[in-house]
Amino acid sequence: MREIASDSLGSYSNVFWQQRVKGLQVGVSLWRHNAEIRAENMVLGLHLYPFNAGNMSLRKGWWHEEILADAKLKLAALDWNGVAMMEYIWNPDTNEFW
């Protein structure tokens, strides 16, 4: 995987790395306009590995302030404008997230 990421840097200035960790999937949807968050929503995925794709098709409204803050920081670092959906994995046993 490191070789693939290294090769990608020849064409791209940044590479986001994702790997499998234990936990539940979280979706954070944000609308950022002119450096200001205008709308925010969070959901918790209720089955991470379904039978046929659509892993966020069964979800519920949910909130986690630290994950929300992290998502906002990442969008600010990217100087993002528009709608974005950030995905996280949250371990309810340790409260860690990735």
PDB file of C-alpha atoms in Angstrom:
ATOM      1  CA  MET A   1       0.000   0.000   0.000  1.00  0.00           C
ATOM      2  CA  ARG A   2       2.818   2.433   0.767  1.00  0.00           C
ATOM      3  CA  GLU A   3       4.172   1.932  -2.748  1.00  0.00           C
ATOM      4  CA  ILE A   4       0.768   2.744  -4.258  1.00  0.00           C
ATOM      5  CA  ALA A   5       0.495   5.882  -2.119  1.00  0.00           C
ATOM      6  CA  SER A   6       4.057   6.888  -3.018  1.00  0.00           C
ATOM      7  CA  ASP A   7       3.350   6.410  -6.731  1.00  0.00           C
ATOM      8  CA  SER A   8       0.172   8.496  -6.412  1.00  0.00           C
ATOM      9  CA  LEU A   9       2.136  11.463  -5.081  1.00  0.00           C
ATOM     10  CA  GLY A  10       3.649  11.807  -8.560  1.00  0.00           C
ATOM     11  CA  SER A  11       0.225  12.849  -9.846  1.00  0.00           C
ATOM     12  CA  TYR A  12      -1.384  14.325  -6.734  1.00  0.00           C
ATOM     13  CA  SER A  13      -0.253  16.711  -4.028  1.00  0.00           C
ATOM     14  CA  ASN A  14      -2.068  14.811  -1.228  1.00  0.00           C
ATOM     15  CA  VAL A  15      -3.196  11.254  -0.591  1.00  0.00           C
ATOM     16  CA  PHE A  16      -5.802  10.242   2.000  1.00  0.00           C
ATOM     17  CA  TRP A  17      -5.062   6.867   3.557  1.00  0.00           C
ATOM     18  CA  GLN A  18      -7.829   4.586   4.809  1.00  0.00           C
ATOM     19  CA  GLN A  19      -7.489   1.278   6.623  1.00  0.00           C
ATOM     20  CA  ARG A  20      -9.707  -1.124   8.537  1.00  0.00           C
ATOM     21  CA  VAL A  21     -10.148  -0.523  12.265  1.00  0.00           C
ATOM     22  CA  LYS A  22     -12.635  -1.875  14.822  1.00  0.00           C
ATOM     23  CA  GLY A  23     -15.766   0.177  15.363  1.00  0.00           C
ATOM     24  CA  LEU A  24     -18.920   1.652  13.880  1.00  0.00           C
ATOM     25  CA  GLN A  25     -19.189   3.863  10.828  1.00  0.00           C
ATOM     26  CA  VAL A  26     -20.055   7.531  11.323  1.00  0.00           C
ATOM     27  CA  GLY A  27     -21.071   9.992   8.626  1.00  0.00           C
ATOM     28  CA  VAL A  28     -20.641  13.736   9.133  1.00  0.00           C
ATOM     29  CA  SER A  29     -22.329  15.951   6.543  1.00  0.00           C
ATOM     30  CA  LEU A  30     -21.389  19.606   6.497  1.00  0.00           C
ATOM     31  CA  TRP A  31     -22.127  22.609   4.318  1.00  0.00           C
ATOM     32  CA  ARG A  32     -19.276  25.115   4.495  1.00  0.00           C
ATOM     33  CA  HIS A  33     -19.662  28.444   2.711  1.00  0.00           C
ATOM     34  CA  ASN A  34     -17.164  31.320   2.880  1.00  0.00           C
ATOM     35  CA  ALA A  35     -15.318  29.627   5.776  1.00  0.00           C
ATOM     36  CA  GLU A  36     -18.521  29.317   7.813  1.00  0.00           C
ATOM     37  CA  ILE A  37     -20.430  26.116   8.627  1.00  0.00           C
ATOM     38  CA  ARG A  38     -24.028  26.651   7.498  1.00  0.00           C
ATOM     39  CA  ALA A  39     -25.471  23.171   8.126  1.00  0.00           C
ATOM     40  CA  GLU A  40     -24.350  20.015   9.917  1.00  0.00           C
ATOM     41  CA  ASN A  41     -25.672  16.507  10.372  1.00  0.00           C
ATOM     42  CA  MET A  42     -24.312  13.258  11.797  1.00  0.00           C
ATOM     43  CA  VAL A  43     -25.421   9.643  11.470  1.00  0.00           C
ATOM     44  CA  LEU A  44     -24.267   6.345  12.928  1.00  0.00           C
ATOM     45  CA  GLY A  45     -24.199   3.385  10.545  1.00  0.00           C
ATOM     46  CA  LEU A  46     -26.025   0.401  11.994  1.00  0.00           C
ATOM     47  CA  HIS A  47     -24.327  -2.280   9.908  1.00  0.00           C
ATOM     48  CA  LEU A  48     -20.778  -1.740   8.670  1.00  0.00           C
ATOM     49  CA  TYR A  49     -20.481  -4.693   6.300  1.00  0.00           C
ATOM     50  CA  PRO A  50     -23.886  -5.439   4.723  1.00  0.00           C
ATOM     51  CA  PHE A  51     -24.526  -8.259   2.279  1.00  0.00           C
ATOM     52  CA  ASN A  52     -24.508  -6.099  -0.879  1.00  0.00           C
ATOM     53  CA  ALA A  53     -22.929  -2.637  -0.482  1.00  0.00           C
ATOM     54  CA  GLY A  54     -24.877   0.355   0.834  1.00  0.00           C
ATOM     55  CA  ASN A  55     -23.202   0.277   4.246  1.00  0.00           C
ATOM     56  CA  MET A  56     -24.839   3.549   5.347  1.00  0.00           C
ATOM     57  CA  SER A  57     -28.289   2.564   4.087  1.00  0.00           C
ATOM     58  CA  LEU A  58     -29.309   1.576   7.627  1.00  0.00           C
ATOM     59  CA  ARG A  59     -28.414   4.418   9.979  1.00  0.00           C
ATOM     60  CA  LYS A  60     -29.732   6.654  12.729  1.00  0.00           C
ATOM     61  CA  GLY A  61     -29.261  10.285  13.698  1.00  0.00           C
ATOM     62  CA  TRP A  62     -26.390  10.583  16.149  1.00  0.00           C
ATOM     63  CA  TRP A  63     -24.009  13.170  17.617  1.00  0.00           C
ATOM     64  CA  HIS A  64     -20.373  13.205  18.799  1.00  0.00           C
ATOM     65  CA  GLU A  65     -18.845  16.636  19.463  1.00  0.00           C
ATOM     66  CA  GLU A  66     -15.201  15.559  19.068  1.00  0.00           C
ATOM     67  CA  ILE A  67     -15.810  13.909  15.693  1.00  0.00           C
ATOM     68  CA  LEU A  68     -17.773  16.952  14.539  1.00  0.00           C
ATOM     69  CA  ALA A  69     -14.916  19.259  15.581  1.00  0.00           C
ATOM     70  CA  ASP A  70     -12.395  17.054  13.747  1.00  0.00           C
ATOM     71  CA  ALA A  71     -14.474  17.112  10.554  1.00  0.00           C
ATOM     72  CA  LYS A  72     -14.728  20.907  10.711  1.00  0.00           C
ATOM     73  CA  LEU A  73     -10.947  21.213  11.179  1.00  0.00           C
ATOM     74  CA  LYS A  74     -10.290  18.995   8.176  1.00  0.00           C
ATOM     75  CA  LEU A  75     -12.607  21.014   5.934  1.00  0.00           C
ATOM     76  CA  ALA A  76     -10.981  24.247   7.112  1.00  0.00           C
ATOM     77  CA  ALA A  77      -7.513  22.803   6.369  1.00  0.00           C
ATOM     78  CA  LEU A  78      -8.696  21.973   2.843  1.00  0.00           C
ATOM     79  CA  ASP A  79     -10.285  25.446   2.554  1.00  0.00           C
ATOM     80  CA  TRP A  80     -13.387  23.556   1.432  1.00  0.00           C
ATOM     81  CA  ASN A  81     -16.455  25.380   0.165  1.00  0.00           C
ATOM     82  CA  GLY A  82     -19.627  23.449  -0.488  1.00  0.00           C
ATOM     83  CA  VAL A  83     -21.174  20.281   0.840  1.00  0.00           C
ATOM     84  CA  ALA A  84     -18.976  17.463   2.126  1.00  0.00           C
ATOM     85  CA  MET A  85     -19.554  14.104   3.764  1.00  0.00           C
ATOM     86  CA  MET A  86     -16.755  12.902   6.029  1.00  0.00           C
ATOM     87  CA  GLU A  87     -16.642   9.260   7.080  1.00  0.00           C
ATOM     88  CA  TYR A  88     -15.214   7.997  10.337  1.00  0.00           C
ATOM     89  CA  ILE A  89     -14.955   4.779  12.289  1.00  0.00           C
ATOM     90  CA  TRP A  90     -15.771   5.180  15.990  1.00  0.00           C
ATOM     91  CA  ASN A  91     -14.955   2.590  18.645  1.00  0.00           C
ATOM     92  CA  PRO A  92     -17.652   2.846  21.348  1.00  0.00           C
ATOM     93  CA  ASP A  93     -15.521   0.836  23.805  1.00  0.00           C
ATOM     94  CA  THR A  94     -12.620   3.321  23.756  1.00  0.00           C
ATOM     95  CA  ASN A  95     -14.275   6.448  22.239  1.00  0.00           C
ATOM     96  CA  GLU A  96     -11.415   6.556  19.694  1.00  0.00           C
ATOM     97  CA  PHE A  97     -12.195   7.526  16.123  1.00  0.00           C
ATOM     98  CA  TRP A  98     -10.395   7.489  12.811  1.00  0.00           C
TER      99      TRP A  98
END
